[in-house]
Amino acid sequence: MFAILRFMIVLYGLTFTGTVSATPTQLTEAQFAAQITGLPTIVETFDGFPLGFPDSPFTIANGTYTGSPQISFGGWCILSQCMDANFADGIFNGFPAGTKFWSTRIIYASDGDILRVTVSGNSGVLQVDLPPEGWVPAGVFVGFSDSAGLDSIVFQLIQGQVNYSFDNVTTAGAHSVAPPVISVPTLSGWGMILLVTLMALGVYRTLR
């Protein structure tokens, strides 16, 4: 019996997996498009706002933006209106309930900028430094996801002296109340239950 218990203890140790930490994920444009297919999606184009400097925090179709926003058209935003960052740190948050995907197109006035993006979600925090890009009329795609839900996206200019803008800010996800979570024993939990059961049987047989 004791040999069996020792074997179970070793087996339990081998099967214990611990907790795997997850974080938000950066997506390519193709990955983003594929994963939001069929999901409720909201896109802020900035075309419905008057040109000028709105107050900050600035309420947009799918959240709020805190920084130094300016709605502009012309210059490097030649295809449609966009929102200039004006070199200030920018925070996107206040997303619709259930948002798991977020993206934008960044239009750089010229090349040389490096932007640091900090993505906070319910699964953790992801920080990435975007490579320097030049002027692209349609903008450079940047997208993220968190299966547990997104909380905020922060942009910081850490290198360069070139202004840049946001366009087509997109959110997607369930946009509904999440179903209740039902806890079930993990593999390590089942191992502990089996171990305790075997120990109880051993004590019972000894008493007999």
Short mmCIF file of C-alpha atoms in Angstrom, two decimals:
data_model
loop_
_atom_site.label_atom_id
_atom_site.label_comp_id
_atom_site.label_asym_id
_atom_site.label_seq_id
_atom_site.Cartn_x
_atom_site.Cartn_y
_atom_site.Cartn_z
CA MET A 1 0.00 0.00 0.00
CA PHE A 2 2.77 2.41 0.92
CA ALA A 3 4.52 1.58 -2.35
CA ILE A 4 1.34 2.54 -4.19
CA LEU A 5 1.13 5.80 -2.26
CA ARG A 6 4.75 6.65 -3.08
CA PHE A 7 4.04 5.95 -6.74
CA MET A 8 0.98 8.20 -6.70
CA ILE A 9 2.93 11.02 -5.07
CA VAL A 10 5.57 10.83 -7.83
CA LEU A 11 2.86 10.67 -10.50
CA TYR A 12 1.08 13.67 -9.02
CA GLY A 13 4.31 15.65 -9.10
CA LEU A 14 4.88 14.76 -12.74
CA THR A 15 1.36 15.69 -13.80
CA PHE A 16 1.23 18.99 -11.91
CA THR A 17 1.21 21.65 -14.58
CA GLY A 18 0.91 24.86 -12.59
CA THR A 19 -0.56 28.06 -14.02
CA VAL A 20 0.20 29.13 -17.57
CA SER A 21 0.27 32.93 -17.92
CA ALA A 22 -1.22 34.48 -21.05
CA THR A 23 -1.00 37.99 -22.44
CA PRO A 24 -2.64 39.98 -25.23
CA THR A 25 -1.43 39.15 -28.75
CA GLN A 26 -0.39 41.32 -31.67
CA LEU A 27 -2.10 40.36 -34.93
CA THR A 28 -1.35 40.91 -38.58
CA GLU A 29 -4.03 42.50 -40.71
CA ALA A 30 -4.94 39.13 -42.24
CA GLN A 31 -5.17 37.45 -38.83
CA PHE A 32 -7.31 40.27 -37.47
CA ALA A 33 -9.73 40.15 -40.41
CA ALA A 34 -10.07 36.37 -40.15
CA GLN A 35 -10.65 36.32 -36.39
CA ILE A 36 -13.30 39.06 -36.27
CA THR A 37 -15.38 37.49 -39.04
CA GLY A 38 -18.96 37.25 -37.81
CA LEU A 39 -18.33 39.30 -34.66
CA PRO A 40 -20.05 42.62 -33.89
CA THR A 41 -17.62 45.30 -35.10
CA ILE A 42 -17.46 49.07 -34.61
CA VAL A 43 -15.21 51.30 -36.74
CA GLU A 44 -14.40 54.93 -35.94
CA THR A 45 -13.42 56.74 -39.16
CA PHE A 46 -13.37 60.28 -37.64
CA ASP A 47 -15.24 61.52 -40.72
CA GLY A 48 -18.23 62.64 -38.66
CA PHE A 49 -16.34 65.13 -36.49
CA PRO A 50 -15.68 68.79 -37.25
CA LEU A 51 -12.07 69.71 -37.93
CA GLY A 52 -10.20 71.08 -34.93
CA PHE A 53 -9.20 70.20 -31.39
CA PRO A 54 -11.82 68.23 -29.40
CA ASP A 55 -11.67 68.07 -25.62
CA SER A 56 -9.73 65.27 -23.98
CA PRO A 57 -10.90 62.69 -22.99
CA PHE A 58 -12.45 62.49 -26.44
CA THR A 59 -15.46 60.19 -26.90
CA ILE A 60 -15.37 58.16 -30.12
CA ALA A 61 -17.69 55.49 -31.51
CA ASN A 62 -16.00 52.61 -29.66
CA GLY A 63 -14.45 54.13 -26.54
CA THR A 64 -12.54 57.20 -25.44
CA TYR A 65 -9.18 58.72 -26.33
CA THR A 66 -7.10 60.70 -23.85
CA GLY A 67 -4.21 62.76 -25.14
CA SER A 68 -3.92 65.77 -27.44
CA PRO A 69 -6.35 64.88 -30.25
CA GLN A 70 -6.87 66.92 -33.39
CA ILE A 71 -9.27 66.08 -36.20
CA SER A 72 -7.57 66.95 -39.47
CA PHE A 73 -7.77 66.47 -43.22
CA GLY A 74 -4.95 67.19 -45.63
CA GLY A 75 -1.23 67.11 -45.03
CA TRP A 76 -0.44 63.43 -44.46
CA CYS A 77 -4.14 62.51 -44.11
CA ILE A 78 -5.10 62.81 -47.76
CA LEU A 79 -7.68 60.02 -48.12
CA SER A 80 -10.05 60.97 -45.30
CA GLN A 81 -10.19 62.72 -41.96
CA CYS A 82 -8.01 61.29 -39.21
CA MET A 83 -7.04 62.04 -35.60
CA ASP A 84 -3.58 63.52 -35.01
CA ALA A 85 -1.68 62.50 -31.88
CA ASN A 86 0.37 65.73 -31.75
CA PHE A 87 3.37 64.00 -30.10
CA ALA A 88 1.47 63.39 -26.82
CA ASP A 89 0.94 59.99 -25.21
CA GLY A 90 -2.42 58.63 -26.28
CA ILE A 91 -4.70 56.27 -24.37
CA PHE A 92 -7.58 54.35 -25.92
CA ASN A 93 -9.94 52.79 -23.37
CA GLY A 94 -13.60 52.60 -22.35
CA PHE A 95 -14.23 49.95 -25.02
CA PRO A 96 -17.68 48.38 -25.49
CA ALA A 97 -18.35 45.45 -23.16
CA GLY A 98 -16.87 42.23 -24.47
CA THR A 99 -14.24 43.83 -26.71
CA LYS A 100 -11.54 41.28 -27.53
CA PHE A 101 -10.08 42.81 -30.69
CA TRP A 102 -8.74 46.32 -31.37
CA SER A 103 -6.96 47.82 -34.34
CA THR A 104 -6.13 51.09 -36.05
CA ARG A 105 -4.24 52.44 -39.03
CA ILE A 106 -1.33 54.74 -38.16
CA ILE A 107 -0.46 57.42 -40.69
CA TYR A 108 3.03 58.83 -40.16
CA ALA A 109 3.78 62.30 -41.50
CA SER A 110 7.25 61.04 -42.42
CA ASP A 111 9.70 58.36 -41.30
CA GLY A 112 11.82 58.04 -38.15
CA ASP A 113 9.24 57.51 -35.40
CA ILE A 114 9.28 54.54 -33.05
CA LEU A 115 6.06 54.06 -31.11
CA ARG A 116 5.77 52.00 -27.94
CA VAL A 117 2.38 50.35 -27.52
CA THR A 118 1.21 49.00 -24.17
CA VAL A 119 -1.80 46.71 -24.42
CA SER A 120 -3.63 45.92 -21.17
CA GLY A 121 -6.16 43.11 -21.06
CA ASN A 122 -7.74 40.80 -18.57
CA SER A 123 -5.08 38.18 -19.33
CA GLY A 124 -2.09 40.48 -18.78
CA VAL A 125 -0.03 43.24 -20.40
CA LEU A 126 1.79 43.25 -23.74
CA GLN A 127 4.35 45.93 -24.66
CA VAL A 128 5.72 46.21 -28.18
CA ASP A 129 7.87 48.79 -29.97
CA LEU A 130 6.61 49.33 -33.50
CA PRO A 131 9.34 49.54 -36.17
CA PRO A 132 9.85 52.93 -37.81
CA GLU A 133 7.61 53.43 -40.83
CA GLY A 134 7.38 56.04 -43.54
CA TRP A 135 4.35 57.85 -44.92
CA VAL A 136 1.72 55.45 -46.26
CA PRO A 137 -1.48 57.20 -47.42
CA ALA A 138 -3.78 54.41 -46.19
CA GLY A 139 -1.84 54.02 -42.95
CA VAL A 140 0.02 51.12 -41.36
CA PHE A 141 -2.16 48.46 -39.72
CA VAL A 142 -1.69 47.74 -35.99
CA GLY A 143 -3.96 45.22 -34.25
CA PHE A 144 -4.23 43.31 -30.98
CA SER A 145 -6.45 40.75 -29.30
CA ASP A 146 -7.09 39.32 -25.85
CA SER A 147 -9.46 36.38 -25.52
CA ALA A 148 -10.20 37.48 -21.94
CA GLY A 149 -11.07 41.05 -22.99
CA LEU A 150 -9.15 44.28 -23.65
CA ASP A 151 -8.92 47.20 -21.21
CA SER A 152 -6.68 49.86 -22.79
CA ILE A 153 -4.17 50.61 -25.55
CA VAL A 154 -1.47 53.23 -24.87
CA PHE A 155 0.76 54.82 -27.53
CA GLN A 156 4.02 56.59 -26.65
CA LEU A 157 6.48 58.26 -29.02
CA ILE A 158 9.85 57.02 -27.74
CA GLN A 159 12.01 58.03 -30.72
CA GLY A 160 11.61 60.55 -33.52
CA GLN A 161 10.09 63.98 -33.97
CA VAL A 162 7.44 63.28 -36.57
CA ASN A 163 3.73 63.69 -35.96
CA TYR A 164 1.37 60.80 -36.70
CA SER A 165 -2.35 60.12 -36.83
CA PHE A 166 -4.91 57.38 -36.19
CA ASP A 167 -7.64 56.29 -38.56
CA ASN A 168 -10.21 53.48 -38.72
CA VAL A 169 -10.05 52.57 -35.03
CA THR A 170 -11.82 49.21 -34.87
CA THR A 171 -13.18 47.12 -32.00
CA ALA A 172 -14.79 43.70 -32.18
CA GLY A 173 -15.96 41.04 -29.76
CA ALA A 174 -18.97 39.54 -28.06
CA HIS A 175 -20.39 42.87 -26.86
CA SER A 176 -22.59 40.98 -24.44
CA VAL A 177 -22.64 39.73 -20.88
CA ALA A 178 -20.20 36.85 -20.54
CA PRO A 179 -21.67 33.49 -19.48
CA PRO A 180 -20.99 32.35 -15.92
CA VAL A 181 -17.71 30.56 -15.42
CA ILE A 182 -18.04 27.00 -14.10
CA SER A 183 -15.00 25.83 -12.18
CA VAL A 184 -13.86 22.28 -12.83
CA PRO A 185 -10.92 20.46 -11.29
CA THR A 186 -7.72 20.74 -13.30
CA LEU A 187 -5.42 17.83 -13.96
CA SER A 188 -3.47 18.68 -10.82
CA GLY A 189 -6.74 18.87 -8.88
CA TRP A 190 -7.74 15.38 -9.98
CA GLY A 191 -4.33 14.12 -8.95
CA MET A 192 -4.77 15.56 -5.47
CA ILE A 193 -8.25 14.03 -5.15
CA LEU A 194 -6.94 10.60 -6.17
CA LEU A 195 -4.00 10.87 -3.79
CA VAL A 196 -6.17 11.80 -0.83
CA THR A 197 -8.57 8.96 -1.68
CA LEU A 198 -5.78 6.39 -1.76
CA MET A 199 -4.38 7.67 1.54
CA ALA A 200 -7.81 7.38 3.14
CA LEU A 201 -8.13 3.81 1.89
CA GLY A 202 -4.73 2.98 3.34
CA VAL A 203 -5.67 4.33 6.76
CA TYR A 204 -8.98 2.45 6.64
CA ARG A 205 -7.28 -0.86 5.87
CA THR A 206 -4.72 -0.30 8.62
CA LEU A 207 -7.45 0.28 11.18
CA ARG A 208 -9.14 -2.93 10.11
#
